[in-house]
């Protein structure tokens, strides 16, 4: 079994004008696809061949193969973190958890955006569930560098924004903050984040 490049969950022009079809064509079609190819060639004819992507990410040592596997997983998660007509307001248990952890959804949006703008790396901005602090304050915002991912820290990812320049440079050039604002206001897939949160609660109950 080889690692597959998942289909995009929407048409390549569906996130426009916030993320253009041209950005998607390079980001998904070249960068993400390239990571998938690199994982498959890295595991071919080794004991790692046939292992699930999450297993690879959790167990590979730092290095090129880890980077390719983690970038594959991170991008799989990133495309699902957005939806056409996204943004708006979360509801239910996730909204309550955002209130408990950040003081409200608006405060979460501000903290999430500020962290993503400040991240000095080619990296990622995450909303995660931290099972070590279940109950009030169980959600955290985490920044990672390069290919690093909360998967290896025992944290459950709920949502991610890619802040590598390839995610926004064609549309926004150096204006990362404008890309981050568009993500937060217009693209966040709250249904995906809520489903991840429900799943995290079930697994840690
Ligand atoms: Mn990327």
Tab-separated table of N, CA and C in Angstrom, residues 24-188:
chain	number	residue	atom	x	y	z
A	24	UNK	N	-3.536	27.014	-5.374
A	24	UNK	CA	-3.869	25.603	-5.127
A	24	UNK	C	-3.125	24.705	-6.114
A	25	UNK	N	-3.030	25.163	-7.368
A	25	UNK	CA	-2.398	24.295	-8.373
A	25	UNK	C	-0.941	24.024	-8.023
A	26	UNK	N	-0.246	25.015	-7.475
A	26	UNK	CA	1.144	24.788	-7.048
A	26	UNK	C	1.210	24.118	-5.681
A	27	UNK	N	0.397	24.611	-4.741
A	27	UNK	CA	0.525	24.158	-3.354
A	27	UNK	C	0.089	22.696	-3.217
A	28	UNK	N	-1.061	22.393	-3.785
A	28	UNK	CA	-1.559	21.006	-3.738
A	28	UNK	C	-0.892	20.158	-4.831
A	29	UNK	N	-0.899	20.687	-6.038
A	29	UNK	CA	-0.464	19.890	-7.186
A	29	UNK	C	1.031	19.668	-7.262
A	30	UNK	N	1.824	20.569	-6.694
A	30	UNK	CA	3.291	20.434	-6.748
A	30	UNK	C	3.887	20.155	-5.362
A	31	UNK	N	3.646	21.057	-4.405
A	31	UNK	CA	4.284	20.882	-3.084
A	31	UNK	C	3.757	19.641	-2.367
A	32	UNK	N	2.446	19.597	-2.170
A	32	UNK	CA	1.878	18.465	-1.438
A	32	UNK	C	2.136	17.160	-2.192
A	33	UNK	N	1.875	17.162	-3.484
A	33	UNK	CA	2.110	15.946	-4.277
A	33	UNK	C	3.579	15.526	-4.200
A	34	UNK	N	4.470	16.510	-4.154
A	34	UNK	CA	5.897	16.202	-4.066
A	34	UNK	C	6.268	15.525	-2.759
A	35	UNK	N	5.633	15.945	-1.657
A	35	UNK	CA	5.897	15.290	-0.374
A	35	UNK	C	5.425	13.830	-0.409
A	36	UNK	N	4.261	13.606	-1.011
A	36	UNK	CA	3.738	12.237	-1.106
A	36	UNK	C	4.698	11.355	-1.905
A	37	UNK	N	5.171	11.879	-3.016
A	37	UNK	CA	6.136	11.123	-3.829
A	37	UNK	C	7.404	10.822	-3.031
A	38	UNK	N	7.858	11.815	-2.258
A	38	UNK	CA	9.092	11.630	-1.481
A	38	UNK	C	8.902	10.573	-0.387
A	39	UNK	N	7.732	10.551	0.258
A	39	UNK	CA	7.492	9.515	1.277
A	39	UNK	C	7.545	8.138	0.618
A	40	UNK	N	6.838	7.989	-0.475
A	40	UNK	CA	6.755	6.667	-1.102
A	40	UNK	C	8.120	6.203	-1.600
A	41	UNK	N	8.920	7.125	-2.139
A	41	UNK	CA	10.236	6.651	-2.563
A	41	UNK	C	11.138	6.383	-1.373
A	42	UNK	N	10.911	7.118	-0.246
A	42	UNK	CA	11.737	6.900	0.942
A	42	UNK	C	11.460	5.589	1.662
A	43	UNK	N	10.221	5.108	1.592
A	43	UNK	CA	9.892	3.860	2.294
A	43	UNK	C	10.010	2.625	1.388
A	44	UNK	N	10.103	2.837	0.091
A	44	UNK	CA	10.112	1.701	-0.839
A	44	UNK	C	11.237	0.732	-0.510
A	45	UNK	N	10.890	-0.545	-0.467
A	45	UNK	CA	11.875	-1.604	-0.216
A	45	UNK	C	12.593	-1.443	1.117
A	46	UNK	N	11.879	-0.869	2.114
A	46	UNK	CA	12.418	-0.800	3.474
A	46	UNK	C	11.350	-1.374	4.409
A	47	UNK	N	11.710	-1.607	5.684
A	47	UNK	CA	10.700	-2.100	6.641
A	47	UNK	C	9.545	-1.114	6.842
A	48	UNK	N	9.719	0.130	6.444
A	48	UNK	CA	8.645	1.120	6.591
A	48	UNK	C	7.599	1.045	5.488
A	49	UNK	N	7.867	0.283	4.452
A	49	UNK	CA	6.912	0.194	3.346
A	49	UNK	C	5.606	-0.417	3.847
A	50	UNK	N	4.476	0.199	3.466
A	50	UNK	CA	3.175	-0.336	3.842
A	50	UNK	C	2.647	0.195	5.161
A	51	UNK	N	3.455	0.922	5.898
A	51	UNK	CA	2.965	1.466	7.174
A	51	UNK	C	2.065	2.666	6.927
A	52	UNK	N	1.113	2.865	7.845
A	52	UNK	CA	0.187	3.994	7.719
A	52	UNK	C	0.940	5.308	7.931
A	53	UNK	N	0.432	6.351	7.304
A	53	UNK	CA	1.097	7.653	7.368
A	53	UNK	C	1.268	8.136	8.810
A	54	UNK	N	0.209	8.013	9.633
A	54	UNK	CA	0.324	8.488	11.022
A	54	UNK	C	1.383	7.720	11.804
A	55	UNK	N	1.493	6.423	11.551
A	55	UNK	CA	2.534	5.630	12.209
A	55	UNK	C	3.915	6.131	11.824
A	56	UNK	N	4.089	6.428	10.551
A	56	UNK	CA	5.379	6.941	10.085
A	56	UNK	C	5.713	8.254	10.786
A	57	UNK	N	4.734	9.162	10.821
A	57	UNK	CA	4.984	10.477	11.419
A	57	UNK	C	5.348	10.323	12.896
A	58	UNK	N	4.644	9.416	13.588
A	58	UNK	CA	4.877	9.260	15.027
A	58	UNK	C	6.206	8.581	15.342
A	59	UNK	N	6.746	7.810	14.415
A	59	UNK	CA	7.889	6.975	14.789
A	59	UNK	C	9.187	7.267	14.041
A	60	UNK	N	9.128	7.980	12.929
A	60	UNK	CA	10.375	8.216	12.192
A	60	UNK	C	11.280	9.178	12.952
A	61	UNK	N	12.593	8.969	12.896
A	61	UNK	CA	13.517	9.941	13.466
A	61	UNK	C	13.541	11.209	12.608
A	62	UNK	N	14.014	12.307	13.205
A	62	UNK	CA	14.147	13.552	12.455
A	62	UNK	C	14.990	13.308	11.213
A	63	UNK	N	14.620	13.964	10.129
A	63	UNK	CA	15.367	13.785	8.890
A	63	UNK	C	14.452	13.937	7.700
A	64	UNK	N	14.994	13.667	6.548
A	64	UNK	CA	14.269	13.921	5.310
A	64	UNK	C	12.996	13.116	5.172
A	65	UNK	N	13.027	11.849	5.577
A	65	UNK	CA	11.827	11.025	5.425
A	65	UNK	C	10.734	11.474	6.393
A	66	UNK	N	11.140	11.793	7.643
A	66	UNK	CA	10.158	12.366	8.572
A	66	UNK	C	9.549	13.634	7.986
A	67	UNK	N	10.393	14.505	7.443
A	67	UNK	CA	9.880	15.766	6.892
A	67	UNK	C	8.836	15.515	5.807
A	68	UNK	N	9.113	14.570	4.922
A	68	UNK	CA	8.175	14.283	3.831
A	68	UNK	C	6.873	13.699	4.373
A	69	UNK	N	6.979	12.785	5.350
A	69	UNK	CA	5.777	12.159	5.914
A	69	UNK	C	4.954	13.183	6.694
A	70	UNK	N	5.624	13.978	7.520
A	70	UNK	CA	4.900	14.954	8.336
A	70	UNK	C	4.284	16.039	7.452
A	71	UNK	N	5.014	16.469	6.428
A	71	UNK	CA	4.438	17.470	5.526
A	71	UNK	C	3.230	16.897	4.779
A	72	UNK	N	3.281	15.629	4.431
A	72	UNK	CA	2.116	14.998	3.797
A	72	UNK	C	0.924	15.034	4.739
A	73	UNK	N	1.142	14.618	5.993
A	73	UNK	CA	0.046	14.602	6.968
A	73	UNK	C	-0.473	16.016	7.243
A	74	UNK	N	0.445	16.963	7.432
A	74	UNK	CA	0.044	18.337	7.736
A	74	UNK	C	-0.798	18.928	6.604
A	75	UNK	N	-0.387	18.666	5.364
A	75	UNK	CA	-1.160	19.205	4.236
A	75	UNK	C	-2.517	18.507	4.094
A	76	UNK	N	-2.560	17.195	4.325
A	76	UNK	CA	-3.866	16.511	4.330
A	76	UNK	C	-4.821	17.232	5.283
A	77	UNK	N	-4.286	17.601	6.443
A	77	UNK	CA	-5.091	18.232	7.489
A	77	UNK	C	-5.447	19.675	7.130
A	78	UNK	N	-4.516	20.360	6.486
A	78	UNK	CA	-4.722	21.769	6.095
A	78	UNK	C	-5.879	21.918	5.112
A	79	UNK	N	-5.924	21.092	4.075
A	79	UNK	CA	-7.014	21.253	3.095
A	79	UNK	C	-8.359	21.044	3.749
A	80	UNK	N	-8.435	20.139	4.711
A	80	UNK	CA	-9.706	19.898	5.399
A	80	UNK	C	-10.053	21.009	6.389
A	81	UNK	N	-9.037	21.773	6.802
A	81	UNK	CA	-9.271	22.846	7.769
A	81	UNK	C	-9.961	24.053	7.144
A	82	UNK	N	-10.111	24.024	5.811
A	82	UNK	CA	-10.766	25.139	5.106
A	82	UNK	C	-11.970	24.605	4.345
A	83	UNK	N	-12.929	25.489	4.107
A	83	UNK	CA	-14.046	25.127	3.239
A	83	UNK	C	-14.544	26.365	2.519
A	84	UNK	N	-15.074	26.176	1.309
A	84	UNK	CA	-15.693	27.308	0.609
A	84	UNK	C	-16.852	27.813	1.458
A	85	UNK	N	-16.948	29.117	1.635
A	85	UNK	CA	-17.992	29.636	2.520
A	85	UNK	C	-17.725	29.314	3.979
A	86	UNK	N	-16.463	29.100	4.327
A	86	UNK	CA	-16.106	28.822	5.717
A	86	UNK	C	-16.073	30.095	6.546
A	87	UNK	N	-15.380	30.031	7.667
A	87	UNK	CA	-15.406	31.163	8.592
A	87	UNK	C	-16.684	31.122	9.403
A	88	UNK	N	-17.185	32.272	9.760
A	88	UNK	CA	-18.402	32.303	10.565
A	88	UNK	C	-18.125	31.836	11.988
A	89	UNK	N	-19.137	31.249	12.575
A	89	UNK	CA	-19.065	30.938	14.004
A	89	UNK	C	-19.116	29.432	14.255
A	90	UNK	N	-18.287	28.946	15.179
A	90	UNK	CA	-18.422	27.552	15.603
A	90	UNK	C	-19.652	27.429	16.504
A	91	UNK	N	-20.074	26.213	16.749
A	91	UNK	CA	-21.246	26.027	17.610
A	91	UNK	C	-20.992	24.882	18.581
A	92	UNK	N	-21.929	24.673	19.462
A	92	UNK	CA	-21.929	23.496	20.324
A	92	UNK	C	-20.747	23.414	21.262
A	93	UNK	N	-20.260	22.176	21.445
A	93	UNK	CA	-19.218	21.907	22.439
A	93	UNK	C	-17.922	22.642	22.110
A	94	UNK	N	-17.596	22.769	20.812
A	94	UNK	CA	-16.353	23.459	20.453
A	94	UNK	C	-16.444	24.937	20.818
A	95	UNK	N	-17.577	25.565	20.549
A	95	UNK	CA	-17.740	26.981	20.913
A	95	UNK	C	-17.567	27.162	22.418
A	96	UNK	N	-18.138	26.255	23.197
A	96	UNK	CA	-18.011	26.337	24.656
A	96	UNK	C	-16.555	26.153	25.094
A	97	UNK	N	-15.847	25.234	24.422
A	97	UNK	CA	-14.442	24.992	24.776
A	97	UNK	C	-13.564	26.190	24.399
A	98	UNK	N	-13.867	26.833	23.286
A	98	UNK	CA	-13.113	28.031	22.901
A	98	UNK	C	-13.345	29.145	23.910
A	99	UNK	N	-14.570	29.244	24.391
A	99	UNK	CA	-14.898	30.222	25.436
A	99	UNK	C	-14.092	29.932	26.705
A	100	UNK	N	-14.056	28.659	27.115
A	100	UNK	CA	-13.361	28.290	28.351
A	100	UNK	C	-11.855	28.490	28.234
A	101	UNK	N	-11.303	28.215	27.043
A	101	UNK	CA	-9.853	28.240	26.897
A	101	UNK	C	-9.307	29.625	26.542
A	102	UNK	N	-10.081	30.409	25.791
A	102	UNK	CA	-9.550	31.684	25.281
A	102	UNK	C	-10.389	32.883	25.701
A	103	UNK	N	-11.527	32.645	26.325
A	103	UNK	CA	-12.389	33.748	26.714
A	103	UNK	C	-13.387	34.139	25.649
A	104	UNK	N	-13.495	33.310	24.603
A	104	UNK	CA	-14.487	33.593	23.566
A	104	UNK	C	-13.945	33.290	22.185
A	105	UNK	N	-14.847	33.228	21.221
A	105	UNK	CA	-14.439	32.912	19.854
A	105	UNK	C	-13.653	34.067	19.239
A	106	UNK	N	-14.062	35.300	19.504
A	106	UNK	CA	-13.312	36.447	18.968
A	106	UNK	C	-11.894	36.478	19.526
A	107	UNK	N	-11.763	36.174	20.817
A	107	UNK	CA	-10.427	36.152	21.428
A	107	UNK	C	-9.591	35.028	20.833
A	108	UNK	N	-10.232	33.875	20.590
A	108	UNK	CA	-9.513	32.794	19.920
A	108	UNK	C	-9.017	33.250	18.555
A	109	UNK	N	-9.909	33.842	17.754
A	109	UNK	CA	-9.522	34.285	16.401
A	109	UNK	C	-8.329	35.230	16.467
A	110	UNK	N	-8.359	36.154	17.416
A	110	UNK	CA	-7.269	37.131	17.538
A	110	UNK	C	-5.962	36.437	17.926
A	111	UNK	N	-6.026	35.508	18.885
A	111	UNK	CA	-4.812	34.806	19.335
A	111	UNK	C	-4.259	33.891	18.238
A	112	UNK	N	-5.166	33.199	17.562
A	112	UNK	CA	-4.751	32.274	16.505
A	112	UNK	C	-4.067	33.057	15.375
A	113	UNK	N	-4.676	34.187	14.994
A	113	UNK	CA	-4.109	34.996	13.908
A	113	UNK	C	-2.769	35.586	14.329
A	114	UNK	N	-2.689	36.100	15.548
A	114	UNK	CA	-1.441	36.728	15.998
A	114	UNK	C	-0.309	35.707	16.036
A	115	UNK	N	-0.593	34.491	16.493
A	115	UNK	CA	0.433	33.448	16.534
A	115	UNK	C	0.909	33.082	15.147
A	116	UNK	N	-0.023	32.974	14.209
A	116	UNK	CA	0.333	32.588	12.838
A	116	UNK	C	1.135	33.684	12.148
A	117	UNK	N	0.822	34.929	12.453
A	117	UNK	CA	1.563	36.044	11.847
A	117	UNK	C	2.972	36.124	12.440
A	118	UNK	N	3.085	35.887	13.749
A	118	UNK	CA	4.385	36.002	14.433
A	118	UNK	C	5.328	34.845	14.144
A	119	UNK	N	4.787	33.663	13.836
A	119	UNK	CA	5.641	32.476	13.627
A	119	UNK	C	6.738	32.826	12.621
A	120	UNK	N	8.000	32.820	13.063
A	120	UNK	CA	9.105	33.287	12.228
A	120	UNK	C	9.539	32.227	11.231
A	121	UNK	N	9.095	31.010	11.442
A	121	UNK	CA	9.534	29.888	10.611
A	121	UNK	C	8.675	29.762	9.357
A	122	UNK	N	9.131	28.928	8.436
A	122	UNK	CA	8.226	28.288	7.506
A	122	UNK	C	7.553	27.216	8.345
A	123	UNK	N	6.306	27.435	8.693
A	123	UNK	CA	5.724	26.530	9.679
A	123	UNK	C	4.217	26.512	9.632
A	124	UNK	N	3.641	26.221	10.790
A	124	UNK	CA	2.219	25.926	10.894
A	124	UNK	C	1.657	26.505	12.188
A	125	UNK	N	0.412	26.980	12.128
A	125	UNK	CA	-0.291	27.437	13.320
A	125	UNK	C	-1.467	26.511	13.603
A	126	UNK	N	-1.519	25.960	14.809
A	126	UNK	CA	-2.484	24.908	15.135
A	126	UNK	C	-3.413	25.299	16.268
A	127	UNK	N	-4.640	24.816	16.201
A	127	UNK	CA	-5.500	24.714	17.371
A	127	UNK	C	-5.472	23.251	17.767
A	128	UNK	N	-5.109	22.975	19.021
A	128	UNK	CA	-5.002	21.585	19.466
A	128	UNK	C	-5.795	21.363	20.741
A	129	UNK	N	-6.161	20.105	20.945
A	129	UNK	CA	-6.742	19.627	22.188
A	129	UNK	C	-5.621	18.969	22.977
A	130	UNK	N	-5.435	19.442	24.210
A	130	UNK	CA	-4.383	18.904	25.067
A	130	UNK	C	-5.043	18.067	26.161
A	131	UNK	N	-4.950	16.741	25.998
A	131	UNK	CA	-5.653	15.836	26.926
A	131	UNK	C	-5.125	15.950	28.344
A	132	UNK	N	-3.900	16.470	28.490
A	132	UNK	CA	-3.318	16.602	29.826
A	132	UNK	C	-4.046	17.660	30.646
A	133	UNK	N	-4.816	18.522	29.996
A	133	UNK	CA	-5.553	19.557	30.721
A	133	UNK	C	-7.030	19.515	30.335
A	134	UNK	N	-7.611	18.319	30.387
A	134	UNK	CA	-9.025	18.184	30.040
A	134	UNK	C	-9.879	19.087	30.910
A	135	UNK	N	-11.014	19.456	30.353
A	135	UNK	CA	-11.885	20.392	31.050
A	135	UNK	C	-11.546	21.805	30.639
A	136	UNK	N	-11.704	22.722	31.541
A	136	UNK	CA	-11.467	24.124	31.232
A	136	UNK	C	-10.034	24.333	30.768
A	137	UNK	N	-9.875	25.016	29.655
A	137	UNK	CA	-8.538	25.314	29.171
A	137	UNK	C	-7.880	24.185	28.427
A	138	UNK	N	-8.666	23.231	27.903
A	138	UNK	CA	-8.069	22.077	27.234
A	138	UNK	C	-7.628	22.372	25.805
A	139	UNK	N	-7.998	23.529	25.265
A	139	UNK	CA	-7.574	23.886	23.909
A	139	UNK	C	-6.394	24.849	23.978
A	140	UNK	N	-5.453	24.651	23.054
A	140	UNK	CA	-4.281	25.518	23.016
A	140	UNK	C	-3.959	25.879	21.574
A	141	UNK	N	-3.268	27.006	21.404
A	141	UNK	CA	-2.731	27.396	20.104
A	141	UNK	C	-1.242	27.098	20.135
A	142	UNK	N	-0.775	26.398	19.106
A	142	UNK	CA	0.604	25.934	19.064
A	142	UNK	C	1.192	26.308	17.704
A	143	UNK	N	2.432	26.787	17.693
A	143	UNK	CA	3.150	27.026	16.427
A	143	UNK	C	4.194	25.932	16.251
A	144	UNK	N	4.348	25.440	15.029
A	144	UNK	CA	5.435	24.504	14.755
A	144	UNK	C	6.261	25.026	13.592
A	145	UNK	N	7.520	24.585	13.556
A	145	UNK	CA	8.469	24.989	12.513
A	145	UNK	C	8.598	23.882	11.474
A	146	UNK	N	8.925	24.281	10.266
A	146	UNK	CA	9.249	23.326	9.209
A	146	UNK	C	8.124	22.293	9.069
A	147	UNK	N	8.465	21.008	9.232
A	147	UNK	CA	7.447	19.954	9.088
A	147	UNK	C	6.866	19.533	10.424
A	148	UNK	N	7.299	20.152	11.510
A	148	UNK	CA	6.909	19.629	12.831
A	148	UNK	C	5.403	19.714	13.023
A	149	UNK	N	4.904	18.775	13.812
A	149	UNK	CA	3.454	18.560	13.897
A	149	UNK	C	3.087	18.157	15.319
A	150	UNK	N	1.951	18.604	15.829
A	150	UNK	CA	1.563	18.256	17.203
A	150	UNK	C	1.315	16.760	17.405
A	151	UNK	N	1.185	16.039	16.297
A	151	UNK	CA	0.998	14.587	16.362
A	151	UNK	C	2.088	13.912	17.188
A	152	UNK	N	3.300	14.423	17.117
A	152	UNK	CA	4.423	13.792	17.808
A	152	UNK	C	4.532	14.257	19.262
A	153	UNK	N	3.675	15.187	19.674
A	153	UNK	CA	3.707	15.676	21.054
A	153	UNK	C	2.505	15.213	21.863
A	154	UNK	N	1.775	14.217	21.356
A	154	UNK	CA	0.615	13.712	22.085
A	154	UNK	C	-0.552	14.684	22.091
A	155	UNK	N	-0.543	15.645	21.190
A	155	UNK	CA	-1.638	16.610	21.109
A	155	UNK	C	-2.542	16.243	19.939
A	156	UNK	N	-3.836	16.510	20.079
A	156	UNK	CA	-4.787	16.205	19.033
A	156	UNK	C	-5.073	17.493	18.244
A	157	UNK	N	-4.685	17.516	16.960
A	157	UNK	CA	-4.925	18.697	16.128
A	157	UNK	C	-6.410	18.839	15.824
A	158	UNK	N	-6.886	20.081	15.885
A	158	UNK	CA	-8.285	20.359	15.519
A	158	UNK	C	-8.374	21.173	14.236
A	159	UNK	N	-7.332	21.994	13.984
A	159	UNK	CA	-7.384	22.963	12.889
A	159	UNK	C	-5.952	23.404	12.610
A	160	UNK	N	-5.621	23.682	11.339
A	160	UNK	CA	-4.271	24.183	11.065
A	160	UNK	C	-4.279	25.211	9.939
A	161	UNK	N	-3.364	26.182	10.053
A	161	UNK	CA	-3.053	27.083	8.942
A	161	UNK	C	-1.587	26.897	8.560
A	162	UNK	N	-1.344	26.783	7.270
A	162	UNK	CA	0.009	26.678	6.715
A	162	UNK	C	0.546	28.098	6.539
A	163	UNK	N	1.672	28.400	7.174
A	163	UNK	CA	2.265	29.730	6.976
A	163	UNK	C	3.618	29.667	6.266
A	164	UNK	N	3.874	28.558	5.571
A	164	UNK	CA	4.991	28.585	4.627
A	164	UNK	C	4.639	29.606	3.542
A	165	UNK	N	5.656	30.278	2.997
A	165	UNK	CA	5.358	31.297	1.975
A	165	UNK	C	4.629	30.701	0.772
A	166	UNK	N	4.877	29.421	0.450
A	166	UNK	CA	4.209	28.852	-0.727
A	166	UNK	C	2.687	28.801	-0.551
A	167	UNK	N	2.210	28.934	0.693
A	167	UNK	CA	0.762	28.900	0.944
A	167	UNK	C	0.074	30.196	0.517
A	168	UNK	N	0.839	31.299	0.476
A	168	UNK	CA	0.164	32.595	0.250
A	168	UNK	C	0.891	33.547	-0.687
A	169	UNK	N	2.140	33.251	-1.077
A	169	UNK	CA	2.921	34.291	-1.751
A	169	UNK	C	2.348	34.709	-3.107
A	170	UNK	N	1.787	33.767	-3.852
A	170	UNK	CA	1.239	34.127	-5.168
A	170	UNK	C	0.048	35.076	-5.024
A	171	UNK	N	-0.705	34.945	-3.941
A	171	UNK	CA	-1.907	35.769	-3.753
A	171	UNK	C	-1.652	37.023	-2.925
A	172	UNK	N	-0.763	36.933	-1.951
A	172	UNK	CA	-0.615	38.021	-0.982
A	172	UNK	C	0.811	38.574	-0.907
A	173	UNK	N	1.756	37.998	-1.653
A	173	UNK	CA	3.168	38.344	-1.554
A	173	UNK	C	3.598	38.320	-0.086
A	174	UNK	N	4.213	39.395	0.408
A	174	UNK	CA	4.732	39.356	1.773
A	174	UNK	C	3.675	39.618	2.840
A	175	UNK	N	2.435	39.881	2.447
A	175	UNK	CA	1.404	40.286	3.413
A	175	UNK	C	0.781	39.057	4.081
A	176	UNK	N	1.587	38.398	4.923
A	176	UNK	CA	1.084	37.185	5.577
A	176	UNK	C	-0.165	37.486	6.405
A	177	UNK	N	-0.185	38.646	7.041
A	177	UNK	CA	-1.327	38.968	7.911
A	177	UNK	C	-2.637	38.995	7.124
A	178	UNK	N	-2.595	39.434	5.870
A	178	UNK	CA	-3.824	39.486	5.066
A	178	UNK	C	-4.304	38.070	4.755
A	179	UNK	N	-3.357	37.181	4.469
A	179	UNK	CA	-3.704	35.758	4.251
A	179	UNK	C	-4.284	35.145	5.524
A	180	UNK	N	-3.654	35.406	6.645
A	180	UNK	CA	-4.129	34.844	7.914
A	180	UNK	C	-5.524	35.369	8.233
A	181	UNK	N	-5.753	36.663	8.004
A	181	UNK	CA	-7.086	37.229	8.242
A	181	UNK	C	-8.134	36.565	7.351
A	182	UNK	N	-7.785	36.352	6.083
A	182	UNK	CA	-8.742	35.719	5.165
A	182	UNK	C	-9.062	34.308	5.640
A	183	UNK	N	-8.034	33.591	6.110
A	183	UNK	CA	-8.245	32.231	6.626
A	183	UNK	C	-9.213	32.255	7.803
A	184	UNK	N	-8.935	33.144	8.744
A	184	UNK	CA	-9.727	33.180	9.980
A	184	UNK	C	-11.159	33.643	9.703
A	185	UNK	N	-11.310	34.633	8.845
A	185	UNK	CA	-12.642	35.226	8.620
A	185	UNK	C	-13.482	34.440	7.620
A	186	UNK	N	-12.842	33.848	6.610
A	186	UNK	CA	-13.608	33.320	5.472
A	186	UNK	C	-13.403	31.843	5.163
A	187	UNK	N	-12.420	31.218	5.754
A	187	UNK	CA	-12.071	29.866	5.300
A	187	UNK	C	-12.164	28.783	6.371
A	188	UNK	N	-12.085	29.121	7.643
A	188	UNK	CA	-12.058	28.071	8.671
A	188	UNK	C	-13.257	27.129	8.516
